[in-house]
Amino acid sequence: MSSKGGHAKERLPAEILMKILSYLDASALFSINHVNKLFRYLANDNALWSKIYMTAFGRNKKQKPHRMDELQRKMATVEMQEPSAGYWKWAYFKAVATRDMAEWKRRLGFMDPYTGLPSQTEQVLRNLHVTWELAVCEESGREDTLELSWSRFFKTSVTVCGSREGSLPSYRQISTLQLHGVWRIGLNCPGLKKRSLMAKLDIQIQAKGGKVIGHDRLVELRLLQPGVIIGVWKGQCSVAFVMFTLHFHRLVERSLLGSPDSPYVEPIFKAPFDDIDPEYGLHGYQLHIVLHNTEYEFTSGSFSQLFCRKAHICDGLIQLTAISRTNLSQHTPLTGNITLPWRCEALQGTVENCCIMTLTLLDEFRKPFWWTSTPVTMERQSTTACYDYDGEQYRIHYQDSDGQVNLELVRTKERKQLILVSLVVYVATHKVNKYFSRDY
């Protein structure tokens, strides 16, 4: 019956089919484009799409009169030039993208006073149906796309993870990993995607320089670069999952505004010139930090008015102390034990003494100055750094080209609770000099 019904539809006159299609909205009309060649041809009809275009953008009561006149002139000009099939379809989706872009830019103008980041980043990404995909390129030339279907949002970052039933290829066979943000323009329109390159990793180079940051009985976690880990099955080389931790700083722009081959280029911001303050660039910092895993937070905090005296600059680093080991009132208890749960298609587990650190450092103008979101490991220390507590001492240390972060923790012997007793951020002097036009 279905086969006969299909042939009957093809025997219907084109005028009747067009009449039927004229009752569809943009999403349904776009979807029917994939049925067969006949419907692909009919669904690109300019008369159908110009009507949808004008309904959405030409007859808006809030539309300014001059904008309405501009739309009518555009339609009249296009009609005189006999546009190619599909012109108005793509004009419609371009207008949708422009409208959505204006709206998300407006929403990103609302800033969180503690983090210095847009407060509606998560809502914007969800409203635009943004997802992330991973292109896995093998040494043999084979390329596969993996959707990072699992995600978990936190206040200043999102963790995304992807796996495949069975497993991914051996990391020794993978040449590159490419992370793309994917914007599905228009509601529920399959196939209409804009991809933005966010990261490209040479796995063979990264694997040599990477390190194992933790393991359980099933997998070991290899940190390829800050914010990127692969879970490798123990005793094998095959990849169980790939995890990215994405900081919110310009995450919407990075996910949308790059091209498939080139990432979004962030505008360069430099602090205003100041030749009066002798310690310009050394004070007024604000730090927001979160320790969390893929499920919940262990601790978070904001610290303002951080500074470093010019005389205390040492080894090319500017020291900003947020929590001092000698100030008991600053010591902060953590919720739960430091662990990093993971999951793939068939299995899941938990790696102890690993978590994710998300850091945002603002300058005195409340602009993001340094930021990172990356898995870190908590290591047991043999020496005692804090004598105010009886228990095991631990350290979390992070370093990149812009600076270092050092956290010291104690697990109390009586209550078995972790307490953060020291938090110090070290900013590279060359970064401060370049940003503030100084010569420290």
Short mmCIF file of C-alpha atoms in Angstrom, two decimals:
data_model
loop_
_atom_site.label_atom_id
_atom_site.label_comp_id
_atom_site.label_asym_id
_atom_site.label_seq_id
_atom_site.Cartn_x
_atom_site.Cartn_y
_atom_site.Cartn_z
CA MET A 1 0.00 0.00 0.00
CA SER A 2 2.78 2.41 0.90
CA SER A 3 4.51 1.78 -2.42
CA LYS A 4 1.30 2.43 -4.34
CA GLY A 5 0.63 5.50 -2.21
CA GLY A 6 4.12 6.76 -3.06
CA HIS A 7 3.51 6.29 -6.82
CA ALA A 8 0.10 7.99 -6.49
CA LYS A 9 1.78 11.06 -4.96
CA GLU A 10 4.21 11.23 -7.84
CA ARG A 11 1.27 11.12 -10.31
CA LEU A 12 -0.43 14.10 -8.63
CA PRO A 13 -0.15 17.29 -10.68
CA ALA A 14 2.61 19.62 -9.54
CA GLU A 15 0.04 22.35 -8.89
CA ILE A 16 -1.73 20.19 -6.29
CA LEU A 17 1.52 19.18 -4.63
CA MET A 18 2.54 22.82 -4.47
CA LYS A 19 -0.79 23.68 -2.89
CA ILE A 20 -0.21 21.02 -0.24
CA LEU A 21 3.34 22.22 0.41
CA SER A 22 2.13 25.81 0.80
CA TYR A 23 0.55 24.83 4.14
CA LEU A 24 3.88 23.66 5.61
CA ASP A 25 6.06 25.76 7.88
CA ALA A 26 9.80 26.29 7.29
CA SER A 27 10.92 23.29 9.33
CA ALA A 28 8.55 20.83 7.61
CA LEU A 29 9.29 22.25 4.17
CA PHE A 30 13.02 21.92 4.75
CA SER A 31 12.59 18.34 6.00
CA ILE A 32 10.51 17.26 3.00
CA ASN A 33 13.40 18.43 0.83
CA HIS A 34 15.09 15.08 1.68
CA VAL A 35 12.25 12.75 0.56
CA ASN A 36 13.16 12.37 -3.11
CA LYS A 37 14.22 14.35 -6.20
CA LEU A 38 10.69 15.54 -6.98
CA PHE A 39 10.11 16.92 -3.49
CA ARG A 40 13.61 18.38 -3.43
CA TYR A 41 12.74 20.31 -6.57
CA LEU A 42 9.32 21.44 -5.32
CA ALA A 43 10.54 22.30 -1.80
CA ASN A 44 13.03 24.79 -3.25
CA ASP A 45 10.29 26.79 -4.97
CA ASN A 46 10.83 30.51 -4.49
CA ALA A 47 7.10 31.27 -4.26
CA LEU A 48 6.78 29.03 -1.19
CA TRP A 49 9.84 30.41 0.54
CA SER A 50 9.21 34.07 -0.28
CA LYS A 51 5.81 33.69 1.41
CA ILE A 52 7.47 32.15 4.50
CA TYR A 53 10.12 34.88 4.44
CA MET A 54 7.55 37.70 4.34
CA THR A 55 5.41 36.05 7.01
CA ALA A 56 8.39 35.85 9.35
CA PHE A 57 10.18 39.09 8.57
CA GLY A 58 7.95 41.31 6.44
CA ARG A 59 4.72 41.57 8.38
CA ASN A 60 5.98 41.96 11.90
CA LYS A 61 3.89 44.61 13.66
CA LYS A 62 7.00 45.78 15.52
CA GLN A 63 8.87 46.20 12.25
CA LYS A 64 9.81 49.79 11.55
CA PRO A 65 8.14 51.30 8.41
CA HIS A 66 11.45 51.92 6.63
CA ARG A 67 12.46 48.29 7.31
CA MET A 68 9.17 47.09 5.77
CA ASP A 69 9.75 49.26 2.69
CA GLU A 70 13.27 47.86 2.40
CA LEU A 71 11.95 44.28 2.42
CA GLN A 72 9.34 45.06 -0.23
CA ARG A 73 11.95 46.73 -2.45
CA LYS A 74 14.22 43.69 -2.02
CA MET A 75 11.44 41.32 -3.06
CA ALA A 76 10.52 43.45 -6.07
CA THR A 77 14.18 43.59 -7.19
CA VAL A 78 14.62 39.84 -6.80
CA GLU A 79 11.41 39.09 -8.71
CA MET A 80 12.60 41.22 -11.63
CA GLN A 81 15.90 39.30 -11.72
CA GLU A 82 14.26 35.82 -11.68
CA PRO A 83 16.31 34.32 -8.83
CA SER A 84 17.61 30.78 -9.00
CA ALA A 85 15.74 27.96 -7.29
CA GLY A 86 16.25 27.98 -3.55
CA TYR A 87 17.13 31.67 -3.36
CA TRP A 88 14.37 32.56 -0.92
CA LYS A 89 14.95 29.43 1.16
CA TRP A 90 18.52 30.46 1.91
CA ALA A 91 17.46 34.11 2.27
CA TYR A 92 15.04 32.96 4.95
CA PHE A 93 17.63 30.96 6.90
CA LYS A 94 20.17 33.75 6.56
CA ALA A 95 17.61 36.14 8.06
CA VAL A 96 16.90 33.64 10.86
CA ALA A 97 20.63 33.42 11.61
CA THR A 98 20.95 37.22 11.59
CA ARG A 99 17.96 37.60 13.92
CA ASP A 100 19.21 34.91 16.30
CA MET A 101 22.70 36.41 16.28
CA ALA A 102 21.37 39.83 17.25
CA GLU A 103 19.39 38.25 20.09
CA TRP A 104 22.29 36.23 21.52
CA LYS A 105 24.60 39.23 21.34
CA ARG A 106 22.04 41.17 23.37
CA ARG A 107 21.77 38.38 25.94
CA LEU A 108 25.54 38.09 26.28
CA GLY A 109 25.61 41.70 27.39
CA PHE A 110 24.31 40.73 30.85
CA MET A 111 27.41 40.13 32.97
CA ASP A 112 27.80 38.16 36.19
CA PRO A 113 29.36 40.47 38.81
CA TYR A 114 31.39 37.64 40.38
CA THR A 115 32.75 35.83 37.34
CA GLY A 116 32.99 38.77 34.91
CA LEU A 117 31.47 36.48 32.25
CA PRO A 118 28.09 36.67 30.48
CA SER A 119 25.47 35.31 32.88
CA GLN A 120 23.33 33.74 30.15
CA THR A 121 25.92 31.70 28.25
CA GLU A 122 24.20 28.39 28.97
CA GLN A 123 20.75 29.71 27.98
CA VAL A 124 22.10 31.15 24.72
CA LEU A 125 23.81 27.89 23.76
CA ARG A 126 20.67 25.90 24.55
CA ASN A 127 18.33 28.30 22.74
CA LEU A 128 20.49 28.15 19.61
CA HIS A 129 20.63 24.33 19.77
CA VAL A 130 24.44 24.44 19.79
CA THR A 131 26.19 21.07 20.07
CA TRP A 132 29.76 19.90 19.60
CA GLU A 133 31.21 17.33 17.22
CA LEU A 134 34.60 15.66 17.04
CA ALA A 135 36.24 14.77 13.72
CA VAL A 136 38.54 11.77 14.24
CA CYS A 137 41.16 11.52 11.48
CA GLU A 138 43.23 8.35 11.30
CA GLU A 139 46.73 7.90 9.91
CA SER A 140 45.23 5.80 7.10
CA GLY A 141 43.25 8.83 5.89
CA ARG A 142 39.92 7.61 7.18
CA GLU A 143 37.81 10.28 8.88
CA ASP A 144 34.86 9.77 11.20
CA THR A 145 32.59 12.20 13.04
CA LEU A 146 31.65 11.64 16.65
CA GLU A 147 28.88 13.67 18.27
CA LEU A 148 29.77 14.73 21.81
CA SER A 149 26.28 13.89 22.97
CA TRP A 150 26.88 14.03 26.73
CA SER A 151 27.25 17.46 28.34
CA ARG A 152 27.09 18.98 31.80
CA PHE A 153 26.95 22.73 32.43
CA PHE A 154 28.44 24.53 35.41
CA LYS A 155 28.54 28.23 36.25
CA THR A 156 31.62 29.06 34.15
CA SER A 157 32.20 25.97 31.99
CA VAL A 158 30.65 23.01 30.23
CA THR A 159 32.06 19.48 30.04
CA VAL A 160 31.29 17.50 26.88
CA CYS A 161 32.10 13.88 26.24
CA GLY A 162 31.77 11.44 23.37
CA SER A 163 32.19 7.70 22.92
CA ARG A 164 31.10 4.93 20.59
CA GLU A 165 29.72 1.47 21.18
CA GLY A 166 32.73 -0.80 21.25
CA SER A 167 35.53 1.74 21.18
CA LEU A 168 37.27 4.36 19.09
CA PRO A 169 40.48 3.49 17.21
CA SER A 170 43.79 3.16 19.00
CA TYR A 171 45.19 6.58 19.79
CA ARG A 172 48.33 5.44 17.99
CA GLN A 173 46.27 5.20 14.79
CA ILE A 174 44.65 8.65 15.20
CA SER A 175 46.44 11.54 13.50
CA THR A 176 44.26 14.50 14.51
CA LEU A 177 41.19 15.38 16.53
CA GLN A 178 39.16 18.42 15.46
CA LEU A 179 36.53 19.89 17.76
CA HIS A 180 33.71 21.81 16.05
CA GLY A 181 30.85 23.81 17.46
CA VAL A 182 27.66 23.03 15.52
CA TRP A 183 24.88 25.58 15.12
CA ARG A 184 21.57 24.21 13.84
CA ILE A 185 20.09 27.32 12.26
CA GLY A 186 16.30 27.41 12.52
CA LEU A 187 14.30 25.14 14.76
CA ASN A 188 14.51 21.40 14.09
CA CYS A 189 15.87 21.64 10.55
CA PRO A 190 18.07 18.57 10.02
CA GLY A 191 21.06 19.07 7.82
CA LEU A 192 21.17 22.88 8.07
CA LYS A 193 24.28 23.23 10.20
CA LYS A 194 27.07 25.75 10.56
CA ARG A 195 30.34 24.31 11.86
CA SER A 196 32.99 26.33 13.67
CA LEU A 197 36.46 24.88 14.30
CA MET A 198 37.37 25.27 17.97
CA ALA A 199 40.46 23.10 18.39
CA LYS A 200 42.73 20.91 16.28
CA LEU A 201 45.04 18.47 18.04
CA ASP A 202 47.90 16.51 16.51
CA ILE A 203 47.48 13.35 18.56
CA GLN A 204 50.91 11.90 17.90
CA ILE A 205 52.59 15.08 19.16
CA GLN A 206 50.13 15.61 22.02
CA ALA A 207 50.33 11.98 23.18
CA LYS A 208 54.12 12.21 23.51
CA GLY A 209 53.90 15.39 25.57
CA GLY A 210 50.76 14.40 27.47
CA LYS A 211 50.67 12.59 30.79
CA VAL A 212 48.50 10.12 32.64
CA ILE A 213 46.66 12.05 35.36
CA GLY A 214 44.72 9.15 36.88
CA HIS A 215 43.24 5.71 36.42
CA ASP A 216 40.82 3.17 37.79
CA ARG A 217 40.56 -0.58 37.12
CA LEU A 218 39.21 -0.01 33.57
CA VAL A 219 40.73 3.13 32.06
CA GLU A 220 43.59 5.57 32.40
CA LEU A 221 43.09 9.27 31.77
CA ARG A 222 45.59 10.92 29.43
CA LEU A 223 45.72 14.72 29.45
CA LEU A 224 46.56 15.75 25.88
CA GLN A 225 46.51 19.48 26.58
CA PRO A 226 44.68 21.70 29.08
CA GLY A 227 40.97 20.95 28.76
CA VAL A 228 41.30 17.72 26.73
CA ILE A 229 41.57 14.17 28.03
CA ILE A 230 41.13 10.76 26.44
CA GLY A 231 40.16 7.68 28.39
CA VAL A 232 42.23 4.72 27.20
CA TRP A 233 41.26 1.14 28.04
CA LYS A 234 43.80 -0.35 30.41
CA GLY A 235 46.19 -2.79 28.78
CA GLN A 236 45.12 -1.55 25.33
CA CYS A 237 45.60 1.49 23.13
CA SER A 238 41.97 1.89 22.04
CA VAL A 239 40.15 5.04 23.15
CA ALA A 240 37.10 4.58 25.38
CA PHE A 241 35.99 8.24 25.32
CA VAL A 242 37.13 11.80 24.64
CA MET A 243 36.32 14.62 27.07
CA PHE A 244 36.59 18.39 26.62
CA THR A 245 36.17 20.99 29.36
CA LEU A 246 35.17 24.29 27.74
CA HIS A 247 35.51 27.59 29.59
CA PHE A 248 32.64 30.05 29.10
CA HIS A 249 34.91 32.91 28.00
CA ARG A 250 33.65 33.70 24.47
CA LEU A 251 32.37 30.14 24.20
CA VAL A 252 29.34 31.20 22.15
CA GLU A 253 31.53 33.07 19.67
CA ARG A 254 34.03 30.19 19.47
CA SER A 255 31.19 27.71 18.89
CA LEU A 256 29.47 29.78 16.18
CA LEU A 257 31.67 32.33 14.45
CA GLY A 258 34.60 30.31 13.17
CA SER A 259 34.62 28.47 9.85
CA PRO A 260 34.86 24.69 9.36
CA ASP A 261 38.63 25.13 8.83
CA SER A 262 39.54 28.19 10.90
CA PRO A 263 38.72 29.06 14.52
CA TYR A 264 37.12 32.28 15.71
CA VAL A 265 39.72 35.01 16.23
CA GLU A 266 39.17 36.85 19.48
CA PRO A 267 39.55 40.65 19.38
CA ILE A 268 42.68 41.85 21.17
CA PHE A 269 42.08 43.94 24.27
CA LYS A 270 44.82 45.95 25.96
CA ALA A 271 44.47 47.91 29.17
CA PRO A 272 44.51 51.72 28.95
CA PHE A 273 47.96 53.25 29.14
CA ASP A 274 48.94 54.56 32.58
CA ASP A 275 52.31 56.21 33.26
CA ILE A 276 51.40 57.50 36.74
CA ASP A 277 50.72 54.36 38.82
CA PRO A 278 54.14 52.79 39.61
CA GLU A 279 52.49 49.39 40.21
CA TYR A 280 49.99 49.48 37.38
CA GLY A 281 48.98 45.94 36.44
CA LEU A 282 49.92 44.49 39.82
CA HIS A 283 46.71 45.11 41.75
CA GLY A 284 42.91 45.06 41.51
CA TYR A 285 42.65 41.46 40.31
CA GLN A 286 39.58 39.36 40.98
CA LEU A 287 39.66 35.56 40.94
CA HIS A 288 36.76 33.14 40.51
CA ILE A 289 37.60 29.45 40.83
CA VAL A 290 35.55 26.26 40.83
CA LEU A 291 36.66 22.72 41.66
CA HIS A 292 34.15 20.24 40.26
CA ASN A 293 33.82 16.98 38.38
CA THR A 294 31.35 15.81 35.74
CA GLU A 295 28.50 15.73 38.27
CA TYR A 296 28.85 18.34 41.02
CA GLU A 297 30.97 21.06 42.63
CA PHE A 298 33.41 20.47 45.45
CA THR A 299 33.95 24.16 46.14
CA SER A 300 33.78 27.56 44.45
CA GLY A 301 34.77 31.04 45.48
CA SER A 302 35.46 34.60 44.40
CA PHE A 303 38.40 36.62 45.71
CA SER A 304 38.77 40.34 45.07
CA GLN A 305 41.48 42.97 45.36
CA LEU A 306 44.34 40.55 44.80
CA PHE A 307 47.72 42.21 44.38
CA CYS A 308 51.48 41.74 44.27
CA ARG A 309 54.07 44.31 45.29
CA LYS A 310 56.62 45.20 42.64
CA ALA A 311 59.42 44.15 44.98
CA HIS A 312 57.87 40.68 45.35
CA ILE A 313 57.97 39.75 41.65
CA CYS A 314 60.11 36.62 41.48
CA ASP A 315 61.27 34.24 38.72
CA GLY A 316 59.16 36.00 36.12
CA LEU A 317 55.95 35.44 38.07
CA ILE A 318 53.53 37.76 39.85
CA GLN A 319 52.11 36.11 42.98
CA LEU A 320 48.42 36.63 43.84
CA THR A 321 47.43 34.98 47.13
CA ALA A 322 43.70 34.22 47.49
CA ILE A 323 43.88 31.84 50.47
CA SER A 324 46.83 31.94 52.87
CA ARG A 325 47.82 28.85 54.82
CA THR A 326 48.48 31.07 57.85
CA ASN A 327 44.97 32.62 57.86
CA LEU A 328 42.59 30.03 59.31
CA SER A 329 39.52 32.16 58.58
CA GLN A 330 40.17 31.75 54.84
CA HIS A 331 40.44 27.96 54.92
CA THR A 332 37.58 26.35 53.01
CA PRO A 333 36.08 22.85 53.51
CA LEU A 334 35.23 20.88 50.35
CA THR A 335 32.06 18.91 49.72
CA GLY A 336 32.83 15.24 49.17
CA ASN A 337 36.00 13.57 47.93
CA ILE A 338 37.98 14.58 44.85
CA THR A 339 36.91 12.19 42.08
CA LEU A 340 36.25 12.32 38.34
CA PRO A 341 33.39 10.08 37.14
CA TRP A 342 33.50 8.98 33.49
CA ARG A 343 31.16 7.15 31.18
CA CYS A 344 31.07 5.63 27.72
CA GLU A 345 28.43 3.69 25.78
CA ALA A 346 28.59 0.51 27.82
CA LEU A 347 30.54 1.21 31.00
CA GLN A 348 31.24 3.85 33.59
CA GLY A 349 33.65 4.38 36.44
CA THR A 350 35.30 6.85 38.79
CA VAL A 351 38.92 7.99 38.93
CA GLU A 352 40.00 9.09 42.39
CA ASN A 353 42.10 12.19 43.14
CA CYS A 354 41.17 13.83 39.81
CA CYS A 355 38.76 16.69 39.18
CA ILE A 356 38.22 19.72 36.95
CA MET A 357 39.49 23.20 37.82
CA THR A 358 37.81 26.17 36.17
CA LEU A 359 39.55 29.50 36.78
CA THR A 360 38.75 33.05 35.70
CA LEU A 361 41.07 35.94 36.60
CA LEU A 362 39.75 39.46 35.97
CA ASP A 363 41.88 42.58 35.74
CA GLU A 364 41.13 45.82 37.58
CA PHE A 365 38.74 46.77 34.75
CA ARG A 366 36.79 43.54 35.33
CA LYS A 367 37.86 42.14 31.98
CA PRO A 368 38.88 38.45 31.69
CA PHE A 369 42.67 38.44 31.89
CA TRP A 370 43.42 34.72 32.24
CA TRP A 371 41.10 31.73 32.14
CA THR A 372 41.24 27.97 31.93
CA SER A 373 39.08 24.91 32.49
CA THR A 374 40.99 21.65 32.68
CA PRO A 375 41.19 18.31 34.46
CA VAL A 376 43.80 18.29 37.24
CA THR A 377 45.15 15.72 39.65
CA MET A 378 45.51 15.88 43.44
CA GLU A 379 48.84 14.45 44.60
CA ARG A 380 49.82 13.30 48.08
CA GLN A 381 52.65 15.32 49.64
CA SER A 382 55.36 13.85 51.85
CA THR A 383 56.19 17.17 53.50
CA THR A 384 53.87 19.09 55.81
CA ALA A 385 52.78 22.46 54.46
CA CYS A 386 50.18 23.30 57.10
CA TYR A 387 50.59 22.43 60.81
CA ASP A 388 47.13 23.57 61.90
CA TYR A 389 45.49 20.27 60.93
CA ASP A 390 46.32 16.67 61.67
CA GLY A 391 45.93 14.71 58.47
CA GLU A 392 47.21 13.86 55.00
CA GLN A 393 48.50 16.76 52.90
CA TYR A 394 47.75 17.13 49.18
CA ARG A 395 48.60 19.48 46.32
CA ILE A 396 46.94 20.43 43.03
CA HIS A 397 49.28 22.19 40.62
CA TYR A 398 48.49 23.61 37.18
CA GLN A 399 50.80 25.40 34.76
CA ASP A 400 50.60 26.81 31.23
CA SER A 401 52.38 29.58 29.32
CA ASP A 402 50.36 32.31 31.06
CA GLY A 403 50.89 31.25 34.65
CA GLN A 404 50.50 28.70 37.42
CA VAL A 405 47.94 27.75 40.06
CA ASN A 406 48.87 26.06 43.33
CA LEU A 407 46.32 24.62 45.76
CA GLU A 408 47.17 22.90 49.05
CA LEU A 409 44.66 20.69 50.82
CA VAL A 410 44.48 18.67 54.03
CA ARG A 411 42.30 15.61 54.66
CA THR A 412 41.59 15.77 58.38
CA LYS A 413 42.26 12.57 60.30
CA GLU A 414 39.12 12.76 62.45
CA ARG A 415 36.38 13.76 59.99
CA LYS A 416 38.12 12.65 56.77
CA GLN A 417 37.16 15.99 55.25
CA LEU A 418 39.23 17.87 52.66
CA ILE A 419 40.06 21.47 53.52
CA LEU A 420 41.56 23.97 51.09
CA VAL A 421 44.26 25.71 53.11
CA SER A 422 46.15 27.59 50.37
CA LEU A 423 45.33 29.01 46.96
CA VAL A 424 47.95 31.01 45.08
CA VAL A 425 47.85 32.14 41.45
CA TYR A 426 51.10 33.03 39.68
CA VAL A 427 50.78 35.15 36.53
CA ALA A 428 53.60 35.28 34.01
CA THR A 429 55.29 38.68 34.00
CA HIS A 430 55.49 38.74 30.21
CA LYS A 431 51.68 38.48 30.03
CA VAL A 432 51.25 41.43 32.40
CA ASN A 433 53.86 43.49 30.55
CA LYS A 434 52.21 42.94 27.18
CA TYR A 435 48.68 43.57 28.46
CA PHE A 436 49.44 46.68 30.55
CA SER A 437 52.36 48.00 28.46
CA ARG A 438 54.79 47.66 31.35
CA ASP A 439 58.35 46.46 31.79
CA TYR A 440 58.41 44.56 35.09
#
